[in-house]
């Protein structure tokens, strides 16, 4: 837990992290002087009628009060700065890992959101506790016990009876509360997941009139979160009342027993008042300890969940041997197998080769591994067996930047980002207006962009919600065309486009991508029929390859697709 904190506090924030607790010692020292000074005023000032002594010690009390406020506010500022900078660094690190993760079975988006937000906030609270409360509470507690023994040793046995009982009680509560807070955080994940699915699938929910059903589902998860939160809170809620009860009983006993001792002149009135004040400070420190325990329990749970993200290890790039540049834009897959650890292989010993400048069509049923091929080609995942080469160079001997310079991809999931049409088309790069015009004309997006009030500077809402599905796909295709990469991959990139527009896009691409390697994944056989070669995937295995005419003769699966989509065809033609 503290290792995570220390790994994400740097520079001035690290200095403040260590300086804040030292400053807090000044506040604790100042607070501990007050009861002793008050005792001296009563016993040596008021009892003897020495007004100068009273004024002198009253000024000392004021001075220590000012010093305490100064040290306390300074500690709060330094601790807050360290906490906020740690949170900023940790969130950035976790998001970087999530974005760069190339493992096939990483954490789900819903739990990542909770961990990067809610769990990091708990870690920030931990930093505030460490820099302030975890110093103030034990030092005030220990200092109060020591000073009460020094000021009035005759009443000290009262503390020796109460404190062991409270310490054992607190340890038992801590042991009981941590699992409950773990369960509560898991419930937060579930609520976030249901809420995310409902918001993203709002159109589907409305289309099937399932609003009430989804609300009931959310209510169940929400109720479970409430129950788990209540259970976690109830595990620690008894701490504060018990501590107050025990220490207040201690004060009562101190007053009763101390009164008898004062009557017998064994101790003075000032000693009793000082002891009672130290008991109040000890009570305050113990209650603060309760709050620390509650926050600490949640921080322990959150730190474990944060560590799970950090343990995804940033899936760092494989070492680049020489970052050799490909000789051309040919592609080869040799004995490539890939799958999740808990399931059968998604791709099983796939072998094929595309010559430089060829068009390859990839067709197959849903779940046959078509998109997985592209994920491997673009190094979305590196955990596979076999070899994938571009221009004769193993892609794992190339840096990610080099791979992405060679390959541009237009996916079926045409996600647009908040910004403008232009910012989405160039996405992190730069392009002239001429290049943008050419790309949008090829994708048949130019006309509707020109009809927008601000054209290329027209705003794009989150996920492109202000555009239709077909418009989003055409913008997504334009984005892939803009860099003019040597290899272009279209993964069902026109599935939401009507047949007429799709045919025009296909025609435009043929002209633009002449003698340039292009891969087309599509459920529409018309999109791949004219490719130089077509491969058929079934259950992760390459079952057939060849031209359209060749596959009509040797692939029953391909023939069935043709019949389903195009009707009766003369296979002998």
XYZ file of C-alpha atoms in Angstrom:
573
model
C 0.000 0.000 0.000
C 2.675 2.504 1.029
C 4.856 1.273 -1.842
C 2.173 2.454 -4.270
C 2.105 5.845 -2.555
C 5.882 6.258 -2.599
C 6.099 5.243 -6.267
C 3.747 8.074 -7.211
C 5.034 10.942 -5.070
C 7.871 12.834 -6.682
C 9.785 16.086 -6.359
C 8.242 18.774 -4.175
C 5.284 16.542 -3.294
C 7.642 13.931 -1.789
C 9.388 16.655 0.264
C 6.026 17.906 1.551
C 4.922 14.324 2.300
C 7.813 13.898 4.768
C 7.783 17.492 6.033
C 4.068 17.580 6.940
C 4.271 14.977 9.763
C 7.251 16.800 11.297
C 5.275 20.044 11.341
C 2.341 18.200 12.894
C 4.589 17.347 15.859
C 4.737 21.070 16.560
C 0.947 21.288 16.764
C 0.759 18.238 19.071
C 3.479 19.675 21.329
C 1.598 22.980 21.567
C -1.690 21.243 22.412
C -0.045 19.182 25.157
C 1.226 22.308 26.928
C -2.230 23.750 27.550
C -3.462 21.529 30.438
C -0.133 21.842 32.289
C -0.145 25.643 31.969
C -3.782 25.716 33.127
C -2.867 23.581 36.149
C -0.053 25.984 37.045
C -2.370 28.995 36.728
C -4.824 27.398 39.189
C -2.287 26.079 41.702
C 0.348 28.788 41.620
C -1.488 31.821 40.268
C -5.101 31.896 41.406
C -4.478 30.002 44.671
C -1.773 32.525 45.677
C -3.444 35.586 44.158
C -0.461 36.200 41.848
C -2.003 38.111 38.936
C 1.301 38.573 37.085
C 1.839 34.791 37.113
C -1.694 34.276 35.753
C -1.178 36.837 32.954
C 2.254 35.439 32.062
C 0.973 31.874 31.770
C -2.193 33.018 29.960
C 0.046 34.667 27.359
C 2.049 31.447 27.129
C -1.202 29.552 26.492
C -2.111 32.065 23.761
C 1.327 31.745 22.203
C 1.110 27.947 22.099
C -2.412 28.204 20.649
C -1.151 30.455 17.822
C 1.831 28.140 17.230
C -0.523 25.143 17.111
C -2.822 26.806 14.563
C 0.157 27.827 12.406
C 1.706 24.364 12.457
C -1.691 22.687 11.916
C -2.664 24.796 8.905
C 0.828 24.394 7.412
C 0.614 20.625 7.823
C -2.824 20.627 6.184
C -1.522 22.571 3.176
C 1.541 20.361 2.702
C -0.472 17.154 3.157
C -3.149 18.278 0.689
C -0.533 19.147 -1.919
C 1.192 15.776 -1.528
C -2.161 13.962 -1.646
C -3.403 15.720 -4.779
C -0.111 15.274 -6.659
C 0.012 11.591 -5.715
C -3.567 11.150 -6.980
C -2.759 12.933 -10.242
C 0.319 10.760 -10.821
C -1.452 7.504 -9.872
C -4.486 8.167 -12.078
C -2.248 8.996 -15.044
C -0.174 5.858 -14.475
C -3.251 3.615 -14.214
C -4.838 5.076 -17.341
C -1.550 4.678 -19.221
C -1.447 0.998 -18.232
C -5.083 0.509 -19.271
C -4.454 2.108 -22.664
C -1.180 0.275 -23.327
C -2.300 -3.079 -21.942
C -1.730 -5.789 -24.556
C -2.943 -8.728 -22.490
C -5.900 -10.618 -23.874
C -7.837 -10.807 -20.607
C -7.364 -7.484 -18.841
C -9.713 -5.834 -16.354
C -13.152 -4.775 -17.592
C -13.815 -1.052 -18.280
C -16.424 -0.765 -15.491
C -14.022 -1.856 -12.758
C -11.185 0.200 -14.277
C -13.312 3.351 -14.030
C -14.055 2.650 -10.359
C -10.429 1.900 -9.577
C -9.076 4.981 -11.345
C -11.616 7.273 -9.651
C -13.069 5.984 -6.379
C -10.128 3.822 -5.314
C -7.574 6.520 -6.088
C -9.588 8.940 -3.936
C -9.275 6.459 -1.059
C -5.513 6.375 -1.667
C -5.466 10.177 -1.568
C -7.302 10.051 1.751
C -4.627 7.647 2.947
C -1.929 10.235 2.193
C -3.856 12.849 4.158
C -4.167 10.387 7.048
C -0.459 9.562 6.983
C 0.646 13.195 6.890
C -1.778 14.430 9.541
C -4.032 12.074 11.487
C -1.633 9.129 11.767
C 0.889 11.471 13.389
C -1.493 13.604 15.422
C -3.626 10.796 16.860
C -0.870 8.478 18.218
C 1.358 11.358 19.369
C -1.540 13.121 21.091
C -2.588 9.799 22.627
C 0.908 8.895 23.777
C 1.690 12.448 24.849
C -1.577 12.709 26.769
C -0.872 9.461 28.622
C 2.710 10.501 29.460
C 1.768 14.017 30.536
C -1.147 12.805 32.657
C 1.220 10.411 34.466
C 3.769 13.204 34.986
C 1.194 15.760 36.155
C -0.780 13.401 38.400
C 0.740 9.928 38.935
C -1.859 9.145 41.618
C -4.655 9.042 38.982
C -2.560 7.263 36.303
C -3.819 3.708 37.181
C -7.187 4.697 35.740
C -5.606 4.885 32.278
C -3.716 1.625 32.769
C -7.050 -0.140 33.255
C -8.937 1.504 30.363
C -6.329 1.591 27.587
C -5.573 -2.169 27.163
C -9.287 -2.906 26.856
C -9.732 -0.228 24.159
C -6.675 -1.381 22.181
C -7.917 -4.996 22.035
C -11.411 -3.822 21.098
C -10.071 -1.651 18.241
C -7.957 -4.496 16.825
C -10.975 -6.806 16.755
C -13.060 -4.201 14.947
C -10.335 -3.616 12.340
C -10.081 -7.336 11.631
C -13.826 -7.502 11.144
C -14.223 -4.372 8.997
C -11.617 -4.865 6.219
C -13.454 -7.755 4.427
C -16.685 -5.764 4.581
C -15.107 -2.763 2.876
C -13.680 -5.075 0.213
C -17.168 -6.366 -0.498
C -18.516 -2.817 -0.591
C -15.977 -1.758 -3.254
C -16.913 -4.797 -5.344
C -20.532 -3.661 -5.173
C -19.475 -0.241 -6.457
C -17.993 -2.032 -9.485
C -21.286 -3.818 -10.134
C -23.310 -0.595 -9.902
C -20.920 1.137 -12.314
C -21.144 -1.764 -14.758
C -24.957 -1.799 -14.802
C -25.116 1.989 -15.060
C -22.564 2.035 -17.899
C -24.418 -0.660 -19.851
C -27.758 1.119 -19.452
C -26.382 4.493 -20.542
C -24.477 3.088 -23.522
C -27.393 0.901 -24.561
C -30.129 3.476 -23.936
C -31.451 3.199 -27.509
C -31.720 -0.582 -27.277
C -33.462 -0.339 -23.906
C -36.019 2.094 -25.336
C -36.477 0.056 -28.506
C -37.483 -3.015 -26.472
C -39.397 -0.940 -23.893
C -37.215 -2.371 -21.111
C -36.882 0.794 -19.034
C -38.668 -0.700 -16.027
C -36.743 -3.974 -16.285
C -33.389 -2.163 -16.389
C -34.416 0.110 -13.517
C -35.279 -2.963 -11.454
C -31.888 -4.481 -12.279
C -30.141 -1.257 -11.256
C -32.241 -1.045 -8.106
C -31.149 -4.545 -7.090
C -27.471 -3.689 -7.545
C -27.989 -0.337 -5.846
C -29.716 -2.038 -2.914
C -26.853 -4.532 -2.662
C -24.389 -1.633 -2.551
C -26.444 0.026 0.162
C -26.561 -3.173 2.198
C -22.824 -3.784 1.873
C -22.039 -0.149 2.671
C -24.318 -0.292 5.691
C -22.696 -3.523 6.841
C -19.226 -1.978 6.511
C -20.311 1.141 8.369
C -21.968 -0.889 11.144
C -18.727 -2.806 11.629
C -17.002 0.361 12.848
C -19.905 2.512 14.054
C -19.720 1.036 17.552
C -16.092 2.120 18.010
C -16.653 5.801 18.723
C -19.477 5.367 21.282
C -17.553 2.674 23.196
C -14.393 4.796 23.291
C -16.313 7.847 24.476
C -18.164 5.784 27.074
C -15.005 4.224 28.516
C -13.034 7.465 28.613
C -15.959 9.459 30.030
C -16.272 6.827 32.745
C -12.567 7.360 33.317
C -13.161 11.094 33.747
C -15.954 10.434 36.241
C -13.718 8.064 38.234
C -10.876 10.614 38.071
C -13.102 13.362 39.432
C -14.532 11.167 42.190
C -11.244 9.581 43.238
C -9.284 12.787 42.641
C -11.776 14.726 44.767
C -11.077 12.437 47.726
C -7.335 12.864 47.190
C -7.727 16.651 46.942
C -9.689 16.771 50.200
C -6.899 14.831 51.877
C -4.386 17.279 50.333
C -2.661 14.437 48.429
C -3.104 16.239 45.074
C -4.115 19.761 44.103
C -7.165 21.036 42.228
C -4.937 22.052 39.333
C -3.629 18.485 38.979
C -7.193 17.128 38.761
C -8.133 19.681 36.087
C -4.954 18.981 34.125
C -5.551 15.202 34.326
C -9.163 15.604 33.158
C -8.037 17.791 30.252
C -5.469 15.207 29.252
C -8.225 12.575 29.420
C -10.265 14.749 27.033
C -7.278 14.968 24.684
C -6.851 11.187 24.889
C -10.576 10.817 24.066
C -10.146 13.109 21.059
C -7.110 11.092 19.915
C -8.981 7.794 20.268
C -11.977 9.071 18.286
C -9.550 10.301 15.630
C -8.099 6.796 15.646
C -11.577 5.423 14.867
C -11.791 7.645 11.792
C -8.296 6.547 10.812
C -9.307 2.899 11.105
C -12.383 3.439 8.917
C -10.387 5.271 6.250
C -7.489 2.843 6.588
C -9.787 -0.142 6.072
C -11.095 1.354 2.853
C -7.580 2.367 1.778
C -6.282 -1.195 2.266
C -9.092 -2.524 0.075
C -8.570 0.191 -2.535
C -4.792 -0.258 -2.582
C -5.225 -3.966 -3.387
C -7.565 -3.065 -6.252
C -5.186 -0.375 -7.518
C -2.318 -2.868 -7.341
C -4.322 -5.239 -9.565
C -4.260 -2.558 -12.266
C -0.558 -1.831 -11.738
C 0.146 -5.572 -11.869
C -1.206 -5.676 -15.407
C 2.310 -4.612 -15.802
C 1.934 -2.081 -18.114
C 2.259 -4.919 -20.649
C 5.385 -3.248 -21.804
C 6.525 -3.520 -25.402
C 8.731 -6.449 -26.239
C 12.349 -5.351 -26.648
C 13.032 -4.024 -30.124
C 16.000 -5.882 -31.599
C 16.817 -3.514 -34.466
C 13.568 -1.775 -35.491
C 14.343 -2.802 -39.053
C 12.223 -1.151 -41.716
C 10.071 -3.498 -43.823
C 11.295 -4.011 -47.379
C 7.754 -3.700 -48.763
C 4.123 -3.983 -47.627
C 3.741 -7.743 -47.900
C 2.223 -9.615 -44.928
C 2.755 -13.177 -43.757
C 1.269 -15.250 -40.927
C 3.164 -18.444 -40.053
C 1.682 -20.975 -37.597
C -0.047 -18.196 -35.652
C -2.133 -19.336 -32.668
C -3.841 -17.098 -30.149
C -6.432 -17.426 -27.391
C -7.454 -16.430 -23.892
C -5.962 -18.456 -21.070
C -9.306 -19.898 -20.011
C -10.679 -20.875 -23.420
C -9.775 -22.797 -26.546
C -7.624 -21.007 -29.142
C -9.378 -18.263 -31.069
C -6.841 -18.708 -33.873
C -5.260 -22.094 -34.472
C -2.077 -22.360 -36.598
C -3.108 -19.816 -39.225
C -0.855 -19.574 -42.274
C -1.196 -17.206 -45.237
C 0.813 -14.675 -47.216
C -0.132 -11.470 -49.031
C 2.159 -10.090 -51.680
C 2.967 -6.411 -51.687
C 0.136 -4.409 -53.276
C -2.450 -7.223 -53.118
C -5.968 -6.987 -51.764
C -6.963 -9.712 -49.282
C -10.536 -10.491 -48.291
C -11.190 -12.194 -44.951
C -14.569 -13.799 -44.468
C -16.082 -16.084 -41.866
C -18.878 -16.537 -39.388
C -19.162 -14.404 -36.254
C -16.546 -15.506 -33.713
C -14.348 -17.220 -36.286
C -11.335 -15.035 -35.384
C -11.411 -12.445 -38.201
C -10.938 -9.406 -35.962
C -8.377 -11.258 -33.853
C -6.150 -11.488 -36.931
C -6.155 -7.708 -37.188
C -5.609 -7.284 -33.447
C -2.453 -9.353 -33.748
C -1.272 -7.604 -36.910
C -1.529 -4.216 -35.180
C -0.011 -5.609 -31.936
C -3.090 -5.049 -29.818
C -1.983 -8.328 -28.222
C 1.540 -9.720 -28.140
C 0.811 -12.998 -26.372
C 0.614 -15.400 -29.311
C 2.684 -18.159 -30.876
C 4.038 -18.183 -34.398
C 5.360 -15.327 -36.518
C 3.728 -12.327 -38.154
C 5.850 -10.376 -40.617
C 5.458 -7.139 -42.546
C 7.842 -6.795 -45.462
C 9.853 -9.739 -44.162
C 10.327 -8.198 -40.695
C 8.822 -9.813 -37.584
C 6.428 -7.235 -36.126
C 7.748 -8.012 -32.624
C 11.137 -6.750 -33.828
C 9.458 -3.453 -34.738
C 8.461 -0.688 -32.350
C 4.751 -0.010 -31.932
C 5.188 3.349 -33.670
C 6.756 1.619 -36.665
C 3.914 -0.914 -36.866
C 1.287 1.801 -36.705
C 3.053 3.836 -39.374
C 2.790 0.821 -41.662
C -0.800 -0.157 -40.837
C -3.957 1.959 -40.608
C -7.203 0.394 -39.393
C -10.871 1.320 -39.771
C -12.935 -0.675 -37.284
C -16.614 -1.542 -37.251
C -16.893 0.102 -33.841
C -16.630 3.612 -35.274
C -15.889 5.502 -32.064
C -15.531 9.264 -32.391
C -14.032 11.465 -29.695
C -15.306 14.741 -28.304
C -13.910 17.636 -30.336
C -14.399 18.599 -33.965
C -14.721 16.677 -37.212
C -11.180 17.750 -38.138
C -9.653 16.718 -34.802
C -11.181 13.273 -35.257
C -9.923 12.922 -38.824
C -6.320 13.831 -38.032
C -6.454 12.311 -34.500
C -3.127 13.160 -32.966
C -1.434 13.983 -36.261
C -1.609 16.677 -38.911
C -3.051 16.853 -42.416
C -3.709 19.533 -45.014
C -7.208 20.502 -46.124
C -6.484 18.834 -49.471
C -5.726 15.519 -47.761
C -8.862 15.779 -45.622
C -10.992 16.554 -48.672
C -9.588 13.600 -50.588
C -10.106 11.185 -47.677
C -13.692 12.290 -47.046
C -14.541 12.119 -50.752
C -13.289 8.526 -50.902
C -15.373 7.584 -47.833
C -18.436 9.469 -49.124
C -18.369 11.745 -46.058
C -17.518 14.968 -47.906
C -21.078 15.932 -48.835
C -22.616 15.674 -45.364
C -19.595 17.434 -43.824
C -20.111 20.348 -46.224
C -23.718 20.599 -45.047
C -22.625 21.051 -41.423
C -22.677 24.675 -40.153
C -18.929 24.744 -39.443
C -17.917 22.010 -41.882
C -14.640 20.403 -40.674
C -14.782 22.474 -37.478
C -18.274 21.216 -36.632
C -18.449 19.892 -33.060
C -18.464 16.171 -32.325
C -20.214 15.120 -29.120
C -19.020 12.303 -26.880
C -18.850 9.032 -28.878
C -20.142 10.952 -31.924
C -23.751 10.851 -30.724
C -24.695 13.782 -32.958
C -23.986 11.671 -36.069
C -25.790 8.630 -37.436
C -24.189 5.187 -37.446
C -23.413 5.399 -41.165
C -21.922 8.883 -40.819
C -19.722 7.754 -37.939
C -18.439 4.824 -39.993
C -17.624 7.074 -42.944
C -15.740 9.507 -40.675
C -13.937 6.546 -39.135
C -12.952 5.320 -42.594
C -11.751 8.815 -43.518
C -9.550 8.831 -40.411
C -7.891 5.591 -41.576
C -7.368 6.948 -45.110
C -5.803 10.291 -44.037
C -2.309 8.962 -43.115
C -2.045 7.128 -46.480
C -0.409 4.116 -44.798
C 1.184 1.356 -46.838
C -1.312 -1.163 -45.431
C -5.003 -0.384 -44.905
C -7.282 -2.686 -42.913
C -11.081 -2.387 -43.090
C -12.780 -4.433 -40.375
C -16.461 -4.362 -41.350
C -15.910 -0.622 -41.695
C -19.023 -0.065 -43.865
C -21.499 -2.400 -42.167
C -23.848 0.503 -41.277
C -23.686 2.067 -44.753
C -26.386 1.488 -47.376
C -25.615 -0.672 -50.416
C -25.394 2.180 -52.907
C -22.977 4.215 -50.761
C -21.009 1.060 -49.958
C -20.559 0.336 -53.675
C -19.315 3.886 -54.306
C -16.861 3.672 -51.385
C -15.556 0.372 -52.726
C -15.057 1.923 -56.172
C -13.234 4.926 -54.691
C -10.972 2.712 -52.601
C -10.051 0.640 -55.654
C -8.809 3.790 -57.362
C -7.043 5.154 -54.283
C -5.415 1.894 -53.196
C -4.159 0.597 -56.525
C -1.050 -1.499 -55.896
C -1.298 -0.890 -52.153
C -1.860 -3.728 -49.704
C -5.419 -3.691 -48.403
C -7.211 -6.136 -46.089
C -10.996 -6.243 -46.035
C -12.972 -8.057 -43.342
C -16.635 -8.105 -44.165
C -19.846 -10.041 -43.759
C -20.859 -8.883 -47.239
C -19.390 -11.161 -49.902
C -19.725 -8.334 -52.451
C -17.036 -6.439 -50.546
C -14.450 -9.204 -50.936
C -15.375 -10.826 -54.270
C -12.956 -8.685 -56.285
C -9.974 -9.192 -53.939
C -6.814 -10.788 -55.301
C -7.215 -13.481 -52.663
C -9.868 -14.433 -50.112
C -9.344 -16.540 -46.993
C -12.131 -18.326 -45.162
C -11.977 -18.686 -41.374
C -14.060 -21.236 -39.487
C -13.671 -21.685 -35.719
C -10.245 -20.037 -35.748
C -8.868 -22.175 -38.566
C -8.119 -21.152 -42.113
C -10.187 -23.669 -44.085
C -9.852 -22.303 -47.594
C -8.130 -19.603 -49.626
C -8.156 -18.459 -53.226
C -9.940 -16.143 -55.609
C -13.718 -15.795 -55.723
C -14.049 -18.338 -58.533
C -11.708 -20.804 -56.848
C -13.595 -20.645 -53.548
C -16.921 -21.245 -55.280
C -15.538 -24.621 -56.281
C -13.707 -25.709 -53.134
C -15.399 -24.038 -50.130
C -18.892 -25.118 -49.109
C -19.003 -22.368 -46.500
C -18.231 -19.691 -49.088
C -20.843 -21.116 -51.474
C -23.467 -21.040 -48.733
C -22.702 -17.347 -48.069
C -23.049 -16.574 -51.773
C -26.397 -18.362 -51.953
C -27.674 -16.674 -48.795
C -26.678 -13.160 -49.844
C -26.881 -13.244 -53.666
C -29.428 -15.963 -54.291
C -29.031 -18.606 -56.982
C -25.626 -18.391 -58.642
C -24.224 -20.502 -61.429
C -21.164 -21.940 -59.662
C -19.863 -23.424 -62.925
C -19.781 -20.056 -64.688
